[in-house]
XYZ file of C-alpha atoms in Angstrom:
667
model
C 32.462 11.477 18.865
C 30.307 12.390 15.881
C 26.781 13.584 16.569
C 24.474 10.627 17.205
C 20.902 10.604 15.947
C 18.071 9.379 18.194
C 16.812 5.929 17.201
C 13.090 5.194 16.949
C 11.830 1.599 16.565
C 8.324 0.295 17.307
C 7.436 3.640 18.866
C 10.349 3.425 21.318
C 12.957 6.179 21.209
C 16.531 5.880 22.394
C 19.190 8.578 22.194
C 22.551 6.784 22.166
C 24.298 10.029 23.127
C 22.518 10.237 26.496
C 24.639 9.079 29.465
C 21.495 7.548 30.960
C 21.396 5.053 28.104
C 24.717 3.564 29.171
C 23.767 3.776 32.843
C 20.610 1.779 32.136
C 22.661 -1.035 30.653
C 21.430 -0.442 27.108
C 24.974 -0.149 25.743
C 27.049 -3.320 25.829
C 30.762 -3.918 25.520
C 30.331 -6.849 23.163
C 27.777 -8.961 21.318
C 28.390 -12.225 23.122
C 24.706 -12.640 23.971
C 23.128 -11.612 20.674
C 23.446 -12.131 16.938
C 21.724 -8.830 16.107
C 23.277 -5.379 16.241
C 22.398 -1.793 15.405
C 24.944 0.214 13.444
C 24.620 3.981 13.018
C 26.658 5.414 10.148
C 27.749 8.886 9.099
C 25.530 8.723 6.015
C 23.942 6.287 3.606
C 26.089 3.190 3.209
C 27.966 2.886 -0.067
C 28.943 -0.279 -1.880
C 32.443 -0.012 -0.402
C 30.931 0.347 3.076
C 28.815 -2.752 2.545
C 31.857 -4.674 1.341
C 33.802 -3.701 4.484
C 30.934 -4.795 6.697
C 30.580 -8.056 4.825
C 34.277 -8.747 5.379
C 33.561 -8.463 9.114
C 30.644 -10.930 8.786
C 28.044 -8.176 9.147
C 24.852 -8.692 7.169
C 22.664 -5.610 6.747
C 18.978 -6.502 7.139
C 17.057 -3.248 7.359
C 17.351 0.525 7.629
C 15.377 1.033 10.861
C 15.995 4.691 11.745
C 18.019 7.667 10.509
C 21.319 6.211 9.213
C 20.777 3.269 11.564
C 20.854 -0.303 10.283
C 19.712 -3.543 11.888
C 22.287 -6.213 11.077
C 23.023 -9.849 11.772
C 26.434 -10.345 13.379
C 27.507 -13.660 14.884
C 30.996 -12.738 16.216
C 31.070 -11.322 19.744
C 33.627 -8.515 19.345
C 32.042 -5.170 18.396
C 35.310 -3.225 18.212
C 36.075 -4.065 14.549
C 32.733 -2.515 13.612
C 33.138 0.476 15.918
C 36.573 1.184 14.440
C 35.288 1.605 10.883
C 35.646 5.194 9.631
C 32.022 5.449 8.476
C 30.494 4.020 11.684
C 29.393 6.392 14.446
C 27.931 3.851 16.879
C 27.389 0.107 17.177
C 25.580 -1.890 19.818
C 23.536 -5.044 20.230
C 19.841 -4.707 19.384
C 18.428 -3.913 22.850
C 15.204 -5.407 24.209
C 14.106 -1.792 24.796
C 13.013 -1.698 21.148
C 11.273 -5.070 20.939
C 7.925 -4.451 22.656
C 5.758 -1.877 20.887
C 5.362 1.290 22.929
C 1.587 0.828 22.763
C 1.877 -2.445 24.672
C 3.939 -1.019 27.501
C 2.134 -0.073 30.731
C 1.685 3.588 31.589
C 3.586 5.233 34.431
C 0.862 4.423 36.962
C 1.305 0.712 36.434
C 4.909 0.477 35.264
C 6.078 -0.944 38.610
C 3.500 -3.707 38.570
C 5.181 -6.962 37.591
C 2.047 -8.957 38.286
C -0.198 -7.573 35.514
C -2.269 -10.342 34.011
C -3.866 -8.078 31.414
C -4.023 -10.114 28.181
C -2.745 -8.804 24.862
C -3.288 -10.355 21.442
C 0.132 -9.970 19.847
C 2.289 -10.919 16.913
C 5.776 -12.020 17.919
C 7.940 -11.138 14.919
C 11.251 -12.916 14.439
C 14.377 -11.502 12.840
C 14.822 -12.321 9.175
C 17.176 -15.164 8.306
C 17.576 -16.520 11.834
C 18.800 -20.100 12.052
C 16.222 -21.788 14.290
C 13.283 -23.864 13.124
C 9.691 -22.855 13.833
C 9.123 -25.604 16.420
C 12.061 -24.474 18.543
C 10.954 -20.850 18.451
C 7.367 -21.716 19.337
C 8.609 -23.728 22.328
C 10.745 -20.778 23.483
C 7.809 -18.383 23.215
C 5.561 -20.859 25.036
C 8.019 -21.148 27.934
C 8.361 -17.378 28.185
C 4.588 -16.873 28.210
C 3.730 -19.896 30.385
C 1.396 -21.458 27.836
C 1.219 -24.925 26.337
C 3.175 -25.003 23.053
C 0.613 -27.386 21.570
C -1.857 -24.508 21.612
C 0.373 -22.250 19.517
C 0.774 -22.168 15.779
C 3.276 -20.150 13.881
C 6.111 -20.080 11.400
C 9.736 -19.031 11.235
C 8.697 -15.420 10.704
C 5.875 -14.929 13.221
C 3.791 -16.419 16.043
C 0.410 -14.990 17.057
C -0.862 -15.556 20.595
C -2.572 -14.022 23.614
C -0.004 -13.196 26.296
C -0.233 -11.665 29.746
C 1.377 -8.257 29.988
C 3.833 -9.378 32.652
C 5.461 -11.839 30.246
C 6.105 -9.461 27.350
C 9.605 -8.575 28.490
C 10.454 -12.258 28.881
C 9.515 -12.847 25.246
C 11.565 -9.797 24.256
C 14.672 -11.418 25.736
C 14.582 -14.208 23.146
C 17.370 -13.193 20.780
C 15.486 -14.124 17.600
C 12.554 -11.819 18.478
C 12.674 -8.504 16.629
C 9.280 -7.033 17.536
C 6.179 -7.684 19.627
C 3.215 -5.855 18.116
C -0.439 -5.530 19.026
C -2.925 -7.347 16.784
C -5.658 -4.943 15.766
C -9.230 -5.707 14.638
C -10.272 -4.848 11.082
C -13.326 -3.281 9.508
C -14.814 -2.767 6.066
C -14.359 0.542 4.272
C -17.824 0.858 3.250
C -21.610 3.092 -14.450
C -21.098 6.830 -14.137
C -17.951 6.135 -12.163
C -16.646 4.004 -15.048
C -16.941 6.893 -17.502
C -15.283 9.336 -15.102
C -12.336 6.954 -14.816
C -12.120 6.729 -18.599
C -11.708 10.496 -18.740
C -15.074 10.994 -20.428
C -16.563 13.216 -17.792
C -20.089 12.705 -16.566
C -21.722 11.370 -19.727
C -24.306 8.658 -19.258
C -23.478 6.601 -22.353
C -21.196 3.626 -21.841
C -18.148 3.293 -24.091
C -15.098 1.065 -24.222
C -11.441 1.848 -24.848
C -10.642 0.627 -28.360
C -7.137 0.938 -29.845
C -6.115 -0.604 -33.175
C -9.266 -2.682 -33.109
C -8.533 -4.066 -29.635
C -11.155 -3.515 -26.941
C -9.685 -3.229 -23.455
C -12.075 -4.754 -20.926
C -9.750 -6.904 -18.819
C -9.797 -9.951 -21.078
C -7.601 -12.839 -19.844
C -6.999 -11.096 -16.507
C -7.759 -12.659 -13.113
C -8.641 -10.431 -10.168
C -8.944 -11.571 -6.555
C -11.256 -9.870 -4.077
C -10.948 -10.540 -0.328
C -14.242 -9.441 1.173
C -17.403 -10.557 2.961
C -18.312 -13.047 0.248
C -20.161 -13.154 -3.066
C -23.667 -13.762 -4.318
C -22.479 -16.088 -7.065
C -25.994 -16.294 -8.520
C -25.966 -12.619 -9.496
C -26.027 -12.230 -13.308
C -23.187 -9.678 -13.159
C -20.694 -12.514 -12.626
C -22.148 -15.229 -14.841
C -19.495 -17.555 -16.252
C -16.523 -15.634 -14.822
C -16.073 -16.970 -11.271
C -12.807 -18.886 -11.367
C -12.472 -19.875 -7.700
C -14.201 -19.413 -4.340
C -12.371 -19.709 -1.011
C -14.130 -19.865 2.363
C -11.740 -18.334 4.903
C -14.150 -16.939 7.488
C -16.985 -19.506 7.553
C -16.081 -23.124 6.769
C -17.561 -24.127 3.442
C -19.478 -20.867 2.952
C -18.672 -18.063 0.513
C -22.135 -16.498 0.206
C -22.582 -12.831 1.065
C -25.015 -11.997 3.843
C -23.496 -8.562 4.303
C -23.535 -7.377 0.680
C -20.238 -5.503 0.842
C -18.286 -8.138 -1.082
C -20.831 -8.532 -3.873
C -20.927 -4.756 -4.365
C -17.109 -4.591 -4.472
C -16.885 -7.445 -6.988
C -19.448 -5.716 -9.182
C -17.341 -2.565 -9.269
C -14.281 -4.588 -10.246
C -15.709 -6.722 -13.043
C -19.507 -6.846 -12.953
C -21.289 -6.922 -16.310
C -25.071 -7.065 -16.680
C -28.179 -4.940 -17.194
C -30.797 -3.729 -14.763
C -34.562 -4.049 -15.076
C -34.677 -0.969 -17.323
C -32.205 -2.485 -19.787
C -29.368 -0.178 -18.709
C -25.921 -1.792 -18.806
C -24.050 -1.669 -15.490
C -20.386 -2.626 -15.613
C -17.290 -2.602 -13.499
C -14.020 -1.317 -14.886
C -12.820 -4.760 -16.091
C -16.085 -6.372 -17.250
C -14.438 -9.319 -19.013
C -11.942 -10.285 -16.308
C -12.365 -13.413 -14.206
C -12.846 -13.491 -10.436
C -11.290 -15.235 -7.460
C -13.363 -14.525 -4.352
C -11.891 -15.001 -0.882
C -14.663 -14.823 1.695
C -13.140 -13.364 4.874
C -16.429 -12.518 6.597
C -17.105 -14.596 9.711
C -20.330 -15.839 11.293
C -20.386 -12.915 13.754
C -20.353 -10.246 11.060
C -16.659 -9.490 11.470
C -13.602 -10.186 9.339
C -12.292 -13.196 11.223
C -11.284 -14.883 7.983
C -8.272 -12.621 7.466
C -5.324 -14.980 8.012
C -2.723 -14.079 10.659
C -0.132 -14.312 7.871
C -1.229 -12.152 4.934
C 0.992 -14.039 2.524
C -1.502 -16.894 2.860
C -4.274 -14.575 1.643
C -2.286 -13.242 -1.290
C -0.543 -16.531 -2.038
C -3.804 -18.443 -2.376
C -5.030 -15.960 -4.979
C -1.641 -15.882 -6.707
C -1.733 -19.665 -7.089
C -5.138 -19.283 -8.745
C -3.534 -16.976 -11.312
C -4.691 -13.635 -9.892
C -2.255 -10.781 -10.459
C -4.499 -8.021 -9.071
C -5.808 -8.276 -5.505
C -8.465 -5.968 -4.028
C -8.878 -5.267 -0.307
C -11.645 -2.927 0.829
C -10.887 -3.302 4.539
C -8.340 -2.133 7.067
C -7.508 -1.289 10.670
C -10.398 -0.240 12.890
C -8.328 2.726 14.140
C -7.170 5.369 11.624
C -3.731 6.899 11.428
C -1.736 4.012 12.849
C 1.874 3.548 11.741
C 3.376 1.095 9.299
C 3.602 -2.193 11.189
C 3.585 -5.919 10.516
C 0.532 -6.018 8.227
C 1.991 -3.350 5.945
C 5.337 -5.140 6.006
C 3.693 -8.423 4.960
C 1.995 -6.662 2.038
C 5.292 -5.142 0.924
C 7.123 -8.428 1.382
C 4.657 -10.345 -0.769
C 4.982 -7.872 -3.638
C 8.765 -7.774 -3.204
C 8.909 -11.566 -3.508
C 6.167 -11.761 -6.168
C 6.805 -8.570 -8.160
C 3.980 -9.091 -10.673
C 1.229 -9.088 -7.999
C -0.498 -5.708 -7.725
C -2.339 -5.249 -4.422
C -4.918 -2.496 -3.853
C -6.103 -1.321 -0.438
C -8.874 1.113 0.383
C -7.554 4.142 2.242
C -10.362 4.249 4.821
C -13.409 6.368 5.620
C -12.457 8.133 8.843
C -12.043 11.593 7.334
C -13.108 14.201 9.894
C -12.909 17.951 10.431
C -12.173 18.051 14.147
C -10.999 21.665 14.171
C -14.101 22.856 12.296
C -12.204 24.789 9.626
C -14.146 23.285 6.722
C -11.227 21.110 5.576
C -10.850 17.369 6.191
C -7.999 16.775 8.630
C -4.750 15.169 7.510
C -3.041 12.044 8.789
C -5.708 9.320 8.904
C -4.143 6.877 6.401
C -2.318 4.088 8.201
C -1.778 0.387 8.915
C -2.287 -1.713 5.757
C -2.938 1.439 3.726
C 0.538 2.707 4.684
C 2.267 -0.060 2.714
C 4.741 1.148 0.088
C 4.367 -1.440 -2.663
C 0.576 -1.582 -2.910
C -1.803 1.068 -4.248
C -3.698 2.974 -1.566
C -6.976 4.302 -2.955
C -8.871 7.374 -1.801
C -12.412 8.369 -2.734
C -13.334 11.281 -4.962
C -16.929 12.288 -5.621
C -19.089 10.623 -8.230
C -21.459 12.591 -10.471
C -25.036 11.602 -9.772
C -26.835 14.907 -9.177
C -30.132 13.081 -8.656
C -28.728 11.734 -5.382
C -29.202 14.550 -2.890
C -27.522 13.136 0.206
C -25.345 15.754 1.979
C -22.359 15.267 4.272
C -24.303 16.787 7.168
C -23.651 18.235 10.571
C -20.566 16.144 11.303
C -18.671 18.654 9.151
C -18.322 22.444 9.098
C -19.133 24.662 6.108
C -18.562 24.359 3.191
C -18.565 20.558 3.525
C -21.697 20.344 5.653
C -24.210 21.351 2.988
C -22.358 19.865 0.032
C -24.104 17.114 -1.907
C -21.965 13.977 -1.781
C -22.125 12.959 -5.444
C -22.401 16.108 -7.536
C -18.822 17.033 -8.491
C -16.348 14.567 -9.963
C -13.526 17.093 -9.453
C -14.013 17.078 -5.678
C -12.736 14.801 -2.925
C -15.126 12.866 -0.716
C -14.952 14.459 2.717
C -14.895 11.086 4.501
C -11.902 9.747 2.537
C -8.830 9.330 4.745
C -6.073 11.801 4.043
C -2.333 11.341 4.259
C 0.439 11.574 4.984
C 1.199 8.257 6.596
C 2.939 8.357 9.979
C 6.155 7.790 8.052
C 5.579 10.972 6.017
C 4.778 9.287 2.710
C 2.328 10.634 0.153
C -0.939 8.762 0.594
C -3.369 7.965 -0.909
C -1.579 7.001 -4.107
C -4.567 7.621 -6.336
C -8.298 8.320 -6.073
C -11.438 7.116 -7.825
C -15.157 7.831 -7.394
C -16.450 6.552 -4.067
C -19.853 8.186 -3.535
C -23.160 7.020 -4.948
C -21.583 3.966 -6.590
C -24.177 1.688 -8.195
C -23.158 -1.965 -8.195
C -24.406 -5.497 -7.619
C -26.543 -6.221 -4.550
C -26.437 -9.588 -2.838
C -29.827 -11.284 -2.697
C -28.704 -12.773 0.617
C -27.945 -9.455 2.293
C -29.730 -9.293 5.623
C -30.374 -5.560 5.437
C -32.509 -3.879 2.768
C -31.054 -1.402 0.289
C -31.943 1.737 2.228
C -28.500 3.231 2.738
C -27.157 6.741 2.218
C -28.538 7.074 -1.275
C -31.888 5.318 -1.077
C -33.249 2.423 -3.088
C -32.216 1.875 -6.699
C -34.724 1.155 -9.474
C -33.805 -2.534 -9.421
C -33.383 -4.625 -6.231
C -30.469 -6.493 -7.848
C -28.422 -3.290 -7.705
C -27.643 -0.854 -4.902
C -25.856 2.402 -4.180
C -23.034 2.594 -1.666
C -20.197 4.909 -0.697
C -16.689 4.643 0.679
C -13.104 4.008 -0.270
C -14.374 0.404 -0.279
C -16.134 1.311 -3.509
C -13.237 3.324 -4.972
C -10.591 0.611 -4.517
C -12.412 -2.032 -6.629
C -12.740 0.454 -9.479
C -8.962 0.949 -9.394
C -8.347 -2.808 -9.209
C -10.383 -3.293 -12.371
C -8.451 -0.517 -14.094
C -5.177 -2.147 -13.050
C -6.277 -5.352 -14.772
C -7.079 -3.439 -17.962
C -3.630 -1.802 -17.891
C -2.055 -5.249 -17.429
C -3.968 -6.422 -20.488
C -2.576 -3.509 -22.510
C 0.986 -4.074 -21.301
C 0.838 -7.757 -22.217
C -0.580 -6.790 -25.612
C 2.263 -4.310 -26.130
C 5.222 -5.257 -23.900
C 7.703 -2.434 -23.223
C 10.871 -2.555 -25.300
C 13.320 -5.162 -24.106
C 10.811 -7.372 -22.283
C 9.583 -10.805 -23.271
C 6.351 -10.627 -25.230
C 3.215 -12.691 -25.456
C 2.246 -15.145 -22.754
C 5.723 -15.077 -21.210
C 5.479 -11.455 -20.109
C 3.879 -10.600 -16.770
C 4.115 -6.858 -16.032
C 5.436 -5.925 -12.624
C 3.197 -4.280 -10.056
C 5.598 -1.323 -10.154
C 5.043 -0.870 -13.893
C 1.250 -1.078 -13.622
C 1.349 1.402 -10.735
C 3.614 3.792 -12.662
C 1.336 3.708 -15.714
C -1.778 4.293 -13.582
C -0.231 7.185 -11.661
C 1.277 8.813 -14.747
C -2.135 8.790 -16.420
C -3.944 10.272 -13.420
C -5.438 13.754 -13.659
C -5.213 16.468 -11.055
C -8.422 17.165 -9.162
C -9.545 20.774 -9.406
C -11.404 20.649 -6.105
C -14.783 22.130 -5.295
C -14.238 24.346 -2.253
C -12.289 27.492 -1.456
C -9.633 26.901 -0.328
C -9.448 23.762 -2.444
C -9.550 20.366 -0.769
C -7.457 18.956 -3.630
C -4.707 21.245 -4.886
C -1.709 20.555 -7.132
C -0.621 16.921 -7.341
C 0.888 15.265 -5.459
C -0.801 16.128 -2.187
C -2.061 14.427 0.952
C -5.728 14.631 -0.092
C -5.862 13.086 -3.553
C -2.314 11.756 -3.852
C -1.195 11.736 -7.484
C -4.697 12.482 -8.758
C -7.802 10.752 -10.080
C -7.230 7.714 -12.244
C -7.776 8.189 -15.989
C -7.871 4.795 -17.667
C -7.821 6.116 -21.234
C -4.578 8.004 -20.571
C -3.023 5.009 -18.840
C -3.917 2.535 -21.583
C -2.536 4.963 -24.187
C 0.715 5.079 -22.219
C 0.839 1.288 -21.978
C 0.324 1.089 -25.743
C 3.038 3.737 -26.348
C 0.657 6.082 -28.183
C 0.606 9.883 -28.424
C 4.240 10.513 -27.393
C 3.868 8.303 -24.334
C 5.653 5.181 -23.199
C 6.885 3.088 -20.312
C 9.931 1.054 -19.389
C 10.669 -1.744 -16.946
C 14.388 -1.541 -16.386
C 17.076 -4.024 -15.465
C 17.791 -3.738 -11.728
C 20.254 -1.032 -10.748
C 23.359 -1.678 -8.691
C 24.820 0.836 -6.223
C 25.351 4.223 -7.936
C 23.917 2.850 -11.190
C 21.624 4.762 -13.534
C 19.582 4.403 -16.704
C 18.667 7.098 -19.233
C 15.640 7.444 -21.491
C 15.670 10.093 -24.220
C 12.414 11.795 -25.169
C 12.376 14.167 -28.185
C 10.622 17.486 -27.480
C 9.672 18.852 -30.885
C 7.116 21.583 -30.209
C 6.870 24.722 -28.103
C 4.737 24.739 -24.952
C 4.771 20.983 -24.348
C 4.461 19.363 -20.923
C 6.475 16.281 -20.022
C 5.150 14.092 -17.238
C 7.272 11.181 -15.998
C 6.644 8.825 -13.067
C 9.093 6.454 -11.395
C 7.937 3.567 -9.163
C 9.934 0.804 -7.545
C 9.112 -2.132 -5.276
C 11.001 -1.417 -2.064
C 12.133 -4.098 0.421
C 9.676 -4.474 3.321
C 10.297 -2.063 6.226
C 8.687 1.081 7.580
C 11.436 3.292 6.171
C 12.484 3.568 2.552
C 15.217 0.956 2.120
C 16.358 1.598 -1.437
C 16.384 5.199 -2.591
C 16.128 5.859 -6.317
C 15.968 9.316 -7.879
C 14.155 10.620 -10.948
C 15.486 13.617 -12.845
C 14.803 15.226 -16.227
C 17.407 17.333 -18.040
C 17.156 19.449 -21.168
C 20.453 21.139 -21.864
C 21.552 22.892 -18.677
C 18.066 22.874 -17.119
C 16.933 20.190 -14.677
C 13.831 19.078 -12.786
C 13.870 16.424 -10.047
C 11.217 14.032 -8.801
C 8.613 15.426 -6.386
C 10.202 18.896 -6.916
C 13.027 18.204 -4.435
C 15.245 15.426 -3.118
C 12.932 12.788 -1.703
C 13.867 10.178 0.892
C 10.457 8.784 1.918
C 8.480 7.785 -1.175
C 9.016 4.972 -3.657
C 7.014 7.006 -6.173
C 8.610 10.054 -7.794
C 7.203 12.280 -10.503
C 8.359 15.172 -12.655
C 5.823 17.422 -14.387
C 7.632 19.984 -16.554
C 5.313 22.484 -18.208
C 6.689 24.477 -21.152
C 9.675 22.191 -21.368
C 12.354 23.539 -23.754
C 12.629 22.009 -27.191
C 15.386 19.483 -27.709
C 15.973 16.067 -26.189
C 14.806 15.459 -22.643
C 16.969 13.019 -20.722
C 14.909 11.097 -18.162
C 17.361 9.569 -15.691
C 16.673 6.926 -13.053
C 19.570 6.680 -10.611
C 20.346 4.653 -7.512
C 21.231 7.045 -4.713
C 21.394 4.587 -1.827
C 20.618 0.865 -1.731
C 20.310 -1.017 1.537
C 19.734 -4.159 -0.523
C 20.938 -4.320 -4.108
C 20.136 -4.587 -6.919
C 16.866 -2.645 -7.238
C 14.393 -2.915 -10.103
C 12.201 -0.034 -11.213
C 9.523 1.061 -13.671
C 8.975 4.405 -15.352
C 6.163 5.849 -17.457
C 6.068 9.138 -19.351
C 3.970 11.258 -21.662
C 4.637 14.412 -23.671
C 1.522 16.501 -24.260
């Protein structure tokens, strides 16, 4: 038998080659009792492989582990699958994988079948099952010994509190794919605008103007899900499109202040008492506010199904959605919340969703470098933009990071170097090994709108501002809204100048993948401020693909200065598309970025490759073959003169076809 790879699902590991696996009854002779099977193949499945499986009534649903696919299979005989040349192993989907490893009792209590310890869980159902929601809810209710009238759910998920002793009973329901713990959430608490425009630390406020067009987010709608909004603040006058009370019935005001500050960074536009203009990055966009703050000061308004959150804003016309909140525990893996984010973008490809990366950056080993691996949960999603925090430049603010960090971080001023990373900003990689954050923006000493209803005075990290209507704050919570505003401005530019081959005018709605590609391609590498550097060459796990530069991105969207972008027709298996870029001068650098919206799942489902060829020379995305990221980039300094062929190719597609977006610039 060919070598079998261990399978890891929901934190549970099973080695199909171990004799103990068969002895434990985890390998079955047939699939008479289940419609879901795991198939491990000798490599990535080809189109011919998929055709053979389809002829056997096998429907591939998800790549769940190395060369291992979760499939729907209604026949009972597994031998036709096991006899295929490219199949190494096939078995029903065992209940061993269903319950998250974090919900299983430790060894001291594993023999206790009477545990009444309650768990708040999401019961996730297999995709495309054939039962209605009512039937599934009744099955779950029977298994958990609760009244079905007290449960609410849908065909994809039910959320409930269940006693530990009943988890395995729920896992035996054939339609149940996963049982995952529900985690609590927390908030990730005009100089920044100029830094993001690539104009350094200058105090004067300028706009991006191209061919007489000023890019300030006109005609764009941005949704912000946060604690609420002080709708009386002059920064938002005349531009609040809709208000939704999700956490407190009928109330969208902001007693915390976090939401008002975030909205100000996205699209605020007003002056302070000294006549100084203070603006967000999209100061002419309109706002949809979703108040998710609850009466207890938490985030109880976040719906159990995130598509409700995003769908409500999408119906209002929002195509950029900001979220400055996340899991209370850093570094958790990609789970249901991340999958729901990816699914919404996959099904609504023109909705760009931004999430703050989190503020749990620590230096536990005391080596003067922020530790890696804190990005997780919602921020681990593939199809959104995860935002980290770089430093702002406000040298008058003297707050230091302090004794929680070792030198050189400890005595560093938090907002005095726009080329440095904020020490508190969560670093990647994600548990799945992906490059995170995607991009960074200033997140220290950010001056924005202050809610007049905030219960606490403005006496935070950076002291009191000159005007009580404005306040300083810090966090990836502040960086993410700046990026959301920039995304809206890039959308405006793309609609103004649609890429070749797309519908123009009001009919064209740029994909989230295209906006993300243009933003990442325009980003600049952080130089760092310490030795050794906390930033380093892009991409990296500190600053991702770099600090956003809106001027560069808008120029790319407008196809200026030897730059451009393309939103291609979806690729079939083994398909490719070429773009030819003339290289006319010596010493040029070509930068190209590929982004695609991947099907929802913790692993990369559809693998595209980016390569650049000039004559016999070649560069590939992310410097080597990449099987984890749905962002790839080539930066080729001193590229030879001639014609550069930028190729996007489909290496392996679990689900086909696959769309993509690419942006490039020759400088």
